[in-house]
Tab-separated table of N, CA, C and O in Angstrom:
chain	number	residue	atom	x	y	z
B	24	MET	N	79.326	84.021	73.612
B	24	MET	CA	79.275	83.809	75.111
B	24	MET	C	80.464	84.887	75.444
B	24	MET	O	81.436	84.950	75.007
B	25	SER	N	79.973	85.786	76.628
B	25	SER	CA	80.910	86.740	76.993
B	25	SER	C	81.885	86.125	78.032
B	25	SER	O	81.752	85.129	78.614
B	26	ALA	N	83.047	86.799	78.074
B	26	ALA	CA	84.164	86.486	78.878
B	26	ALA	C	83.940	86.719	80.368
B	26	ALA	O	83.324	87.661	80.738
B	27	SER	N	84.248	85.802	81.137
B	27	SER	CA	84.122	85.958	82.632
B	27	SER	C	85.170	86.716	83.147
B	27	SER	O	86.389	86.833	82.515
B	28	ILE	N	85.010	87.524	84.280
B	28	ILE	CA	86.024	88.279	84.820
B	28	ILE	C	87.355	87.399	85.210
B	28	ILE	O	88.399	87.900	85.035
B	29	ASP	N	87.055	86.276	85.608
B	29	ASP	CA	88.148	85.365	86.008
B	29	ASP	C	88.679	84.473	84.924
B	29	ASP	O	89.680	83.746	84.989
B	30	SER	N	88.231	84.691	83.710
B	30	SER	CA	88.710	83.938	82.521
B	30	SER	C	90.046	84.331	82.071
B	30	SER	O	90.487	85.430	81.874
B	31	PRO	N	90.995	83.346	82.122
B	31	PRO	CA	92.392	83.698	81.716
B	31	PRO	C	92.461	84.100	80.303
B	31	PRO	O	93.414	84.688	79.937
B	32	THR	N	91.522	83.917	79.501
B	32	THR	CA	91.547	84.285	77.999
B	32	THR	C	91.120	85.719	77.810
B	32	THR	O	91.279	86.297	76.747
B	33	ALA	N	90.386	86.249	78.680
B	33	ALA	CA	89.898	87.571	78.665
B	33	ALA	C	90.995	88.530	78.687
B	33	ALA	O	91.914	88.528	79.401
B	34	ALA	N	91.074	89.506	77.717
B	34	ALA	CA	92.051	90.533	77.758
B	34	ALA	C	92.001	91.412	78.986
B	34	ALA	O	90.837	91.480	79.553
B	35	PRO	N	92.976	91.854	79.579
B	35	PRO	CA	92.989	92.693	80.827
B	35	PRO	C	91.899	93.731	80.726
B	35	PRO	O	91.164	94.016	81.746
B	36	ALA	N	91.898	94.527	79.693
B	36	ALA	CA	90.959	95.693	79.481
B	36	ALA	C	89.549	95.161	79.578
B	36	ALA	O	88.741	95.821	80.218
B	37	ASP	N	89.251	94.040	78.978
B	37	ASP	CA	87.895	93.462	79.067
B	37	ASP	C	87.591	93.046	80.345
B	37	ASP	O	86.438	93.213	80.839
B	38	ARG	N	88.535	92.291	81.198
B	38	ARG	CA	88.218	91.925	82.562
B	38	ARG	C	87.969	93.129	83.369
B	38	ARG	O	87.062	93.086	84.160
B	39	PHE	N	88.745	94.055	83.218
B	39	PHE	CA	88.514	95.223	84.121
B	39	PHE	C	87.400	96.086	83.724
B	39	PHE	O	86.620	96.739	84.495
B	40	ARG	N	86.954	96.099	82.487
B	40	ARG	CA	85.611	96.855	82.007
B	40	ARG	C	84.491	96.090	82.704
B	40	ARG	O	83.603	96.685	83.208
B	41	LEU	N	84.491	94.760	82.644
B	41	LEU	CA	83.330	93.948	83.326
B	41	LEU	C	83.377	94.275	84.722
B	41	LEU	O	82.283	94.524	85.406
B	42	LEU	N	84.643	94.258	85.430
B	42	LEU	CA	84.650	94.617	86.692
B	42	LEU	C	84.019	95.944	87.175
B	42	LEU	O	83.376	96.081	88.150
B	43	LEU	N	84.518	96.978	86.270
B	43	LEU	CA	84.192	98.271	86.538
B	43	LEU	C	82.565	98.515	86.282
B	43	LEU	O	81.983	99.249	87.150
B	44	GLU	N	82.146	97.844	85.265
B	44	GLU	CA	80.733	97.981	85.055
B	44	GLU	C	79.964	97.384	86.218
B	44	GLU	O	78.829	98.024	86.530
B	45	GLY	N	80.391	96.232	86.743
B	45	GLY	CA	79.600	95.677	87.747
B	45	GLY	C	79.623	96.551	89.032
B	45	GLY	O	78.573	96.814	89.692
B	46	GLN	N	80.727	97.119	89.338
B	46	GLN	CA	80.871	98.036	90.413
B	46	GLN	C	80.094	99.257	90.274
B	46	GLN	O	79.573	99.883	91.233
B	47	ARG	N	79.946	99.636	89.097
B	47	ARG	CA	79.227	100.982	88.788
B	47	ARG	C	77.837	100.699	89.092
B	47	ARG	O	77.117	101.518	89.782
B	48	ALA	N	77.352	99.618	88.573
B	48	ALA	CA	75.851	99.331	88.675
B	48	ALA	C	75.543	99.096	90.281
B	48	ALA	O	74.586	99.582	90.770
B	49	GLU	N	76.416	98.551	91.032
B	49	GLU	CA	76.214	98.347	92.431
B	49	GLU	C	76.248	99.838	93.130
B	49	GLU	O	75.408	100.090	93.975
B	50	ALA	N	77.203	100.612	92.734
B	50	ALA	CA	77.284	101.975	93.283
B	50	ALA	C	76.145	102.731	92.987
B	50	ALA	O	75.551	103.577	93.934
B	51	VAL	N	75.569	102.651	91.835
B	51	VAL	CA	74.388	103.458	91.440
B	51	VAL	C	73.153	102.869	92.169
B	51	VAL	O	72.306	103.777	92.768
B	52	GLN	N	72.887	101.744	92.425
B	52	GLN	CA	71.854	101.173	93.192
B	52	GLN	C	72.068	101.637	94.621
B	52	GLN	O	70.974	102.028	95.148
B	53	GLN	N	73.212	101.517	95.280
B	53	GLN	CA	73.326	101.888	96.621
B	53	GLN	C	73.133	103.445	96.777
B	53	GLN	O	72.530	103.892	97.647
B	54	ARG	N	73.458	104.187	95.680
B	54	ARG	CA	73.261	105.687	95.729
B	54	ARG	C	71.816	106.037	95.684
B	54	ARG	O	71.341	106.893	96.379
B	55	GLU	N	71.077	105.283	94.844
B	55	GLU	CA	69.613	105.468	94.834
B	55	GLU	C	68.976	105.177	96.125
B	55	GLU	O	68.031	105.920	96.461
B	56	GLU	N	69.371	104.095	96.778
B	56	GLU	CA	68.867	103.764	98.155
B	56	GLU	C	69.227	104.945	99.163
B	56	GLU	O	68.325	105.303	99.944
B	57	ALA	N	70.424	105.433	99.156
B	57	ALA	CA	70.835	106.488	100.008
B	57	ALA	C	69.899	107.786	99.773
B	57	ALA	O	69.572	108.468	100.717
B	58	LEU	N	69.591	108.083	98.432
B	58	LEU	CA	68.832	109.135	98.103
B	58	LEU	C	67.418	109.050	98.558
B	58	LEU	O	66.813	109.988	99.047
B	59	VAL	N	66.875	107.807	98.616
B	59	VAL	CA	65.470	107.448	99.044
B	59	VAL	C	65.502	107.862	100.581
B	59	VAL	O	64.613	108.401	101.111
B	60	GLU	N	66.488	107.274	101.211
B	60	GLU	CA	66.637	107.503	102.593
B	60	GLU	C	66.674	109.079	102.915
B	60	GLU	O	66.023	109.535	103.867
B	61	CYS	N	67.367	109.755	102.134
B	61	CYS	CA	67.463	111.221	102.432
B	61	CYS	C	66.072	111.932	102.213
B	61	CYS	O	65.791	112.905	102.881
B	62	ALA	N	65.389	111.562	101.149
B	62	ALA	CA	64.132	112.073	100.901
B	62	ALA	C	62.948	111.739	101.758
B	62	ALA	O	61.963	112.341	101.903
B	63	THR	N	63.019	110.513	102.489
B	63	THR	CA	61.912	109.979	103.275
B	63	THR	C	62.145	110.222	104.775
B	63	THR	O	61.273	109.747	105.551
B	64	SER	N	63.222	110.850	105.207
B	64	SER	CA	63.368	110.894	106.680
B	64	SER	C	63.923	112.424	106.822
B	64	SER	O	64.218	113.131	106.037
B	65	VAL	N	63.936	112.626	108.216
B	65	VAL	CA	64.559	113.879	108.625
B	65	VAL	C	66.126	113.955	108.014
B	65	VAL	O	66.634	112.915	107.827
B	66	PRO	N	66.439	115.072	107.570
B	66	PRO	CA	67.716	115.103	106.932
B	66	PRO	C	68.815	114.198	107.828
B	66	PRO	O	69.081	114.454	108.857
B	67	ASP	N	69.204	113.246	106.910
B	67	ASP	CA	70.143	112.227	107.595
B	67	ASP	C	71.535	112.596	106.975
B	67	ASP	O	71.864	112.164	105.909
B	68	PRO	N	72.451	112.990	107.774
B	68	PRO	CA	73.693	113.442	107.327
B	68	PRO	C	74.692	112.174	106.974
B	68	PRO	O	75.401	112.226	106.142
B	69	VAL	N	74.355	111.039	107.595
B	69	VAL	CA	75.045	109.869	107.288
B	69	VAL	C	74.657	109.446	105.746
B	69	VAL	O	75.508	109.108	104.989
B	70	ALA	N	73.333	109.521	105.468
B	70	ALA	CA	72.823	109.092	104.154
B	70	ALA	C	73.213	110.143	103.097
B	70	ALA	O	73.579	109.691	102.139
B	71	GLN	N	73.274	111.430	103.464
B	71	GLN	CA	73.618	112.412	102.533
B	71	GLN	C	75.282	112.211	102.204
B	71	GLN	O	75.576	112.405	101.040
B	72	ARG	N	75.932	111.943	103.117
B	72	ARG	CA	77.452	111.689	102.918
B	72	ARG	C	77.771	110.465	102.013
B	72	ARG	O	78.512	110.501	101.304
B	73	ARG	N	77.013	109.407	102.449
B	73	ARG	CA	77.083	108.167	101.592
B	73	ARG	C	76.709	108.361	100.113
B	73	ARG	O	77.323	108.013	99.210
B	74	SER	N	75.644	109.052	99.994
B	74	SER	CA	75.309	109.458	98.593
B	74	SER	C	76.300	110.218	97.882
B	74	SER	O	76.625	109.921	96.749
B	75	ALA	N	76.926	111.337	98.519
B	75	ALA	CA	77.986	112.011	97.949
B	75	ALA	C	79.179	111.094	97.593
B	75	ALA	O	79.864	111.260	96.628
B	76	ASP	N	79.540	110.206	98.579
B	76	ASP	CA	80.733	109.342	98.347
B	76	ASP	C	80.418	108.449	97.199
B	76	ASP	O	81.456	108.221	96.343
B	77	LEU	N	79.214	107.844	97.130
B	77	LEU	CA	78.902	107.079	96.005
B	77	LEU	C	78.912	107.632	94.755
B	77	LEU	O	79.390	107.196	93.619
B	78	GLN	N	78.465	108.887	94.698
B	78	GLN	CA	78.474	109.793	93.535
B	78	GLN	C	79.951	109.917	93.056
B	78	GLN	O	80.303	109.835	91.928
B	79	ARG	N	80.791	110.137	93.896
B	79	ARG	CA	82.272	110.400	93.593
B	79	ARG	C	82.977	109.034	93.026
B	79	ARG	O	83.593	109.091	92.081
B	80	THR	N	82.560	107.880	93.622
B	80	THR	CA	82.931	106.592	93.227
B	80	THR	C	82.448	106.335	91.803
B	80	THR	O	83.190	105.929	90.939
B	81	ILE	N	81.236	106.697	91.492
B	81	ILE	CA	80.560	106.496	90.066
B	81	ILE	C	81.367	107.399	89.041
B	81	ILE	O	81.741	106.951	87.918
B	82	GLU	N	81.692	108.606	89.421
B	82	GLU	CA	82.537	109.502	88.595
B	82	GLU	C	83.927	108.947	88.400
B	82	GLU	O	84.430	109.013	87.232
B	83	GLU	N	84.484	108.359	89.306
B	83	GLU	CA	85.927	107.675	89.222
B	83	GLU	C	85.735	106.442	88.405
B	83	GLU	O	86.791	106.146	87.496
B	84	ILE	N	84.701	105.614	88.487
B	84	ILE	CA	84.589	104.498	87.592
B	84	ILE	C	84.289	104.889	86.175
B	84	ILE	O	85.036	104.347	85.139
B	85	ASP	N	83.497	106.019	85.996
B	85	ASP	CA	83.229	106.541	84.662
B	85	ASP	C	84.647	107.052	84.092
B	85	ASP	O	84.898	106.797	82.793
B	86	ALA	N	85.459	107.600	84.779
B	86	ALA	CA	86.700	108.180	84.332
B	86	ALA	C	87.642	106.934	83.994
B	86	ALA	O	88.376	106.825	82.801
B	87	ALA	N	87.656	105.840	84.581
B	87	ALA	CA	88.362	104.631	84.373
B	87	ALA	C	87.900	104.027	83.149
B	87	ALA	O	88.602	103.472	82.251
B	88	LEU	N	86.601	103.902	82.924
B	88	LEU	CA	86.041	103.298	81.689
B	88	LEU	C	86.404	104.239	80.502
B	88	LEU	O	86.791	103.677	79.462
B	89	ALA	N	86.497	105.493	80.624
B	89	ALA	CA	86.949	106.358	79.616
B	89	ALA	C	88.378	106.098	79.268
B	89	ALA	O	88.736	106.165	78.085
B	90	ARG	N	89.162	105.819	80.316
B	90	ARG	CA	90.733	105.539	80.070
B	90	ARG	C	90.801	104.271	79.265
B	90	ARG	O	91.659	104.166	78.591
B	91	ILE	N	89.914	103.204	79.500
B	91	ILE	CA	90.063	102.063	78.723
B	91	ILE	C	89.614	102.336	77.371
B	91	ILE	O	90.411	101.794	76.345
B	92	ASP	N	88.668	103.165	77.144
B	92	ASP	CA	88.358	103.454	75.702
B	92	ASP	C	89.401	104.175	74.948
B	92	ASP	O	89.719	104.098	73.807
B	93	GLU	N	90.193	105.134	75.760
B	93	GLU	CA	91.265	105.921	75.195
B	93	GLU	C	92.560	104.991	75.053
B	93	GLU	O	93.484	105.523	74.309
B	94	GLY	N	92.652	103.853	75.723
B	94	GLY	CA	93.751	103.071	75.687
B	94	GLY	C	94.850	103.528	76.702
B	94	GLY	O	95.942	103.036	76.719
B	95	THR	N	94.490	104.325	77.738
B	95	THR	CA	95.487	104.647	78.682
B	95	THR	C	95.232	104.024	80.147
B	95	THR	O	95.892	104.347	81.021
B	96	TYR	N	94.077	103.080	80.169
B	96	TYR	CA	93.922	102.461	81.496
B	96	TYR	C	95.091	101.699	81.959
B	96	TYR	O	95.753	101.149	81.114
B	97	GLY	N	95.377	101.702	83.230
B	97	GLY	CA	96.396	100.860	83.760
B	97	GLY	C	97.741	101.654	83.840
B	97	GLY	O	98.723	101.260	84.259
B	98	ARG	N	97.692	102.951	83.366
B	98	ARG	CA	98.843	103.815	83.478
B	98	ARG	C	98.581	104.928	84.354
B	98	ARG	O	97.459	105.444	84.401
B	99	CYS	N	99.565	105.221	85.327
B	99	CYS	CA	99.372	106.336	86.249
B	99	CYS	C	99.230	107.595	85.607
B	99	CYS	O	100.108	107.998	84.697
B	100	THR	N	98.238	108.312	86.111
B	100	THR	CA	98.021	109.662	85.456
B	100	THR	C	99.049	110.606	85.968
B	100	THR	O	99.227	111.690	85.487
B	101	GLY	N	99.732	110.396	87.051
B	101	GLY	CA	100.757	111.196	87.614
B	101	GLY	C	102.145	111.048	87.012
B	101	GLY	O	102.578	112.092	86.480
B	102	CYS	N	102.638	109.970	86.919
B	102	CYS	CA	103.944	109.595	86.472
B	102	CYS	C	104.063	108.902	85.139
B	102	CYS	O	105.139	108.777	84.574
B	103	GLY	N	102.936	108.189	84.737
B	103	GLY	CA	102.941	107.453	83.551
B	103	GLY	C	103.430	106.033	83.636
B	103	GLY	O	103.355	105.340	82.649
B	104	THR	N	103.781	105.586	84.755
B	104	THR	CA	104.280	104.117	84.864
B	104	THR	C	102.988	103.228	84.942
B	104	THR	O	101.803	103.664	85.268
B	105	ALA	N	103.244	101.974	84.699
B	105	ALA	CA	102.261	101.070	84.750
B	105	ALA	C	101.765	100.753	86.176
B	105	ALA	O	102.608	100.675	87.006
B	106	ILE	N	100.413	100.797	86.420
B	106	ILE	CA	99.899	100.463	87.736
B	106	ILE	C	99.835	98.939	87.791
B	106	ILE	O	99.316	98.326	86.930
B	107	PRO	N	100.394	98.428	88.828
B	107	PRO	CA	100.429	96.959	88.952
B	107	PRO	C	98.851	96.352	89.012
B	107	PRO	O	97.917	96.967	89.391
B	108	GLU	N	98.834	95.233	88.309
B	108	GLU	CA	97.485	94.602	88.169
B	108	GLU	C	96.831	94.287	89.512
B	108	GLU	O	95.785	94.350	89.571
B	109	GLU	N	97.711	93.987	90.457
B	109	GLU	CA	97.165	93.632	91.796
B	109	GLU	C	96.481	94.843	92.358
B	109	GLU	O	95.435	94.806	92.988
B	110	ARG	N	96.986	96.117	92.218
B	110	ARG	CA	96.260	97.234	92.712
B	110	ARG	C	95.072	97.451	91.897
B	110	ARG	O	94.060	97.973	92.487
B	111	LEU	N	95.126	97.244	90.537
B	111	LEU	CA	93.827	97.383	89.752
B	111	LEU	C	92.745	96.341	90.105
B	111	LEU	O	91.494	96.861	90.105
B	112	GLU	N	93.149	95.271	90.602
B	112	GLU	CA	92.211	94.284	90.986
B	112	GLU	C	91.544	94.674	92.423
B	112	GLU	O	90.254	94.415	92.503
B	113	LEU	N	92.208	95.338	93.265
B	113	LEU	CA	91.633	95.823	94.436
B	113	LEU	C	91.021	97.071	94.279
B	113	LEU	O	89.796	97.309	94.758
B	114	ARG	N	91.382	97.999	93.547
B	114	ARG	CA	90.729	99.298	93.141
B	114	ARG	C	90.796	99.471	91.517
B	114	ARG	O	91.636	100.357	91.272
B	115	PRO	N	89.821	98.991	90.823
B	115	PRO	CA	89.992	98.991	89.473
B	115	PRO	C	89.938	100.268	88.897
B	115	PRO	O	90.139	100.629	87.770
B	116	PHE	N	89.403	101.334	89.554
B	116	PHE	CA	89.158	102.706	89.028
B	116	PHE	C	90.415	103.596	89.590
B	116	PHE	O	90.497	104.874	89.315
B	117	ALA	N	91.533	102.968	90.194
B	117	ALA	CA	92.604	103.669	90.474
B	117	ALA	C	93.221	104.397	89.316
B	117	ALA	O	93.461	103.876	88.238
B	118	ARG	N	93.644	105.597	89.549
B	118	ARG	CA	94.228	106.464	88.335
B	118	ARG	C	95.662	106.607	88.655
B	118	ARG	O	96.407	107.170	87.643
B	119	THR	N	96.222	106.415	89.970
B	119	THR	CA	97.562	106.624	90.115
B	119	THR	C	98.176	105.510	90.831
B	119	THR	O	97.565	104.576	91.418
B	120	CYS	N	99.558	105.358	90.723
B	120	CYS	CA	100.345	104.291	91.327
B	120	CYS	C	100.426	104.594	92.854
B	120	CYS	O	100.023	105.664	93.235
B	121	VAL	N	100.821	103.667	93.497
B	121	VAL	CA	100.977	103.832	94.970
B	121	VAL	C	101.827	105.029	95.328
B	121	VAL	O	101.609	105.720	96.211
B	122	ALA	N	102.928	105.151	94.623
B	122	ALA	CA	103.958	106.186	94.974
B	122	ALA	C	103.288	107.595	94.872
B	122	ALA	O	103.482	108.563	95.540
B	123	CYS	N	102.693	107.739	93.665
B	123	CYS	CA	101.968	108.987	93.364
B	123	CYS	C	100.763	109.337	94.364
B	123	CYS	O	100.708	110.469	94.775
B	124	THR	N	100.169	108.365	94.801
B	124	THR	CA	98.994	108.410	95.780
B	124	THR	C	99.622	108.926	96.999
B	124	THR	O	99.074	109.806	97.648
B	125	ALA	N	100.627	108.247	97.455
B	125	ALA	CA	101.395	108.670	98.704
B	125	ALA	C	101.965	109.881	98.749
B	125	ALA	O	101.926	110.658	99.798
B	126	ALA	N	102.428	110.425	97.649
B	126	ALA	CA	103.017	111.702	97.383
B	126	ALA	C	101.929	112.827	97.513
B	126	ALA	O	102.425	114.064	97.746
B	127	ALA	N	100.778	112.603	97.255
B	127	ALA	CA	99.760	113.646	97.115
B	127	ALA	C	99.247	114.076	98.368
B	127	ALA	O	99.491	113.484	99.356
């Protein structure tokens, strides 16, 4: 039986992997829908922008999944400090802490 995202016994990396995989699947589906919109209508700049934004989100999720595999997930790629779990719950593919994000 697989661990639920909300399960207190699931390791944090496992919880976030499940969350990321779910978000990735949703982003892929939404991007496919946006691409269909682009292909079936007059060039729609809103659909094109949405498709590009979703592609960027998919790439960020893939990078977060790679950090889980490498064992570096949850550490800021800027300063190396731990990213608070609350931030990761809101934005599980975050690669920087709030301070480094604000400084950029």
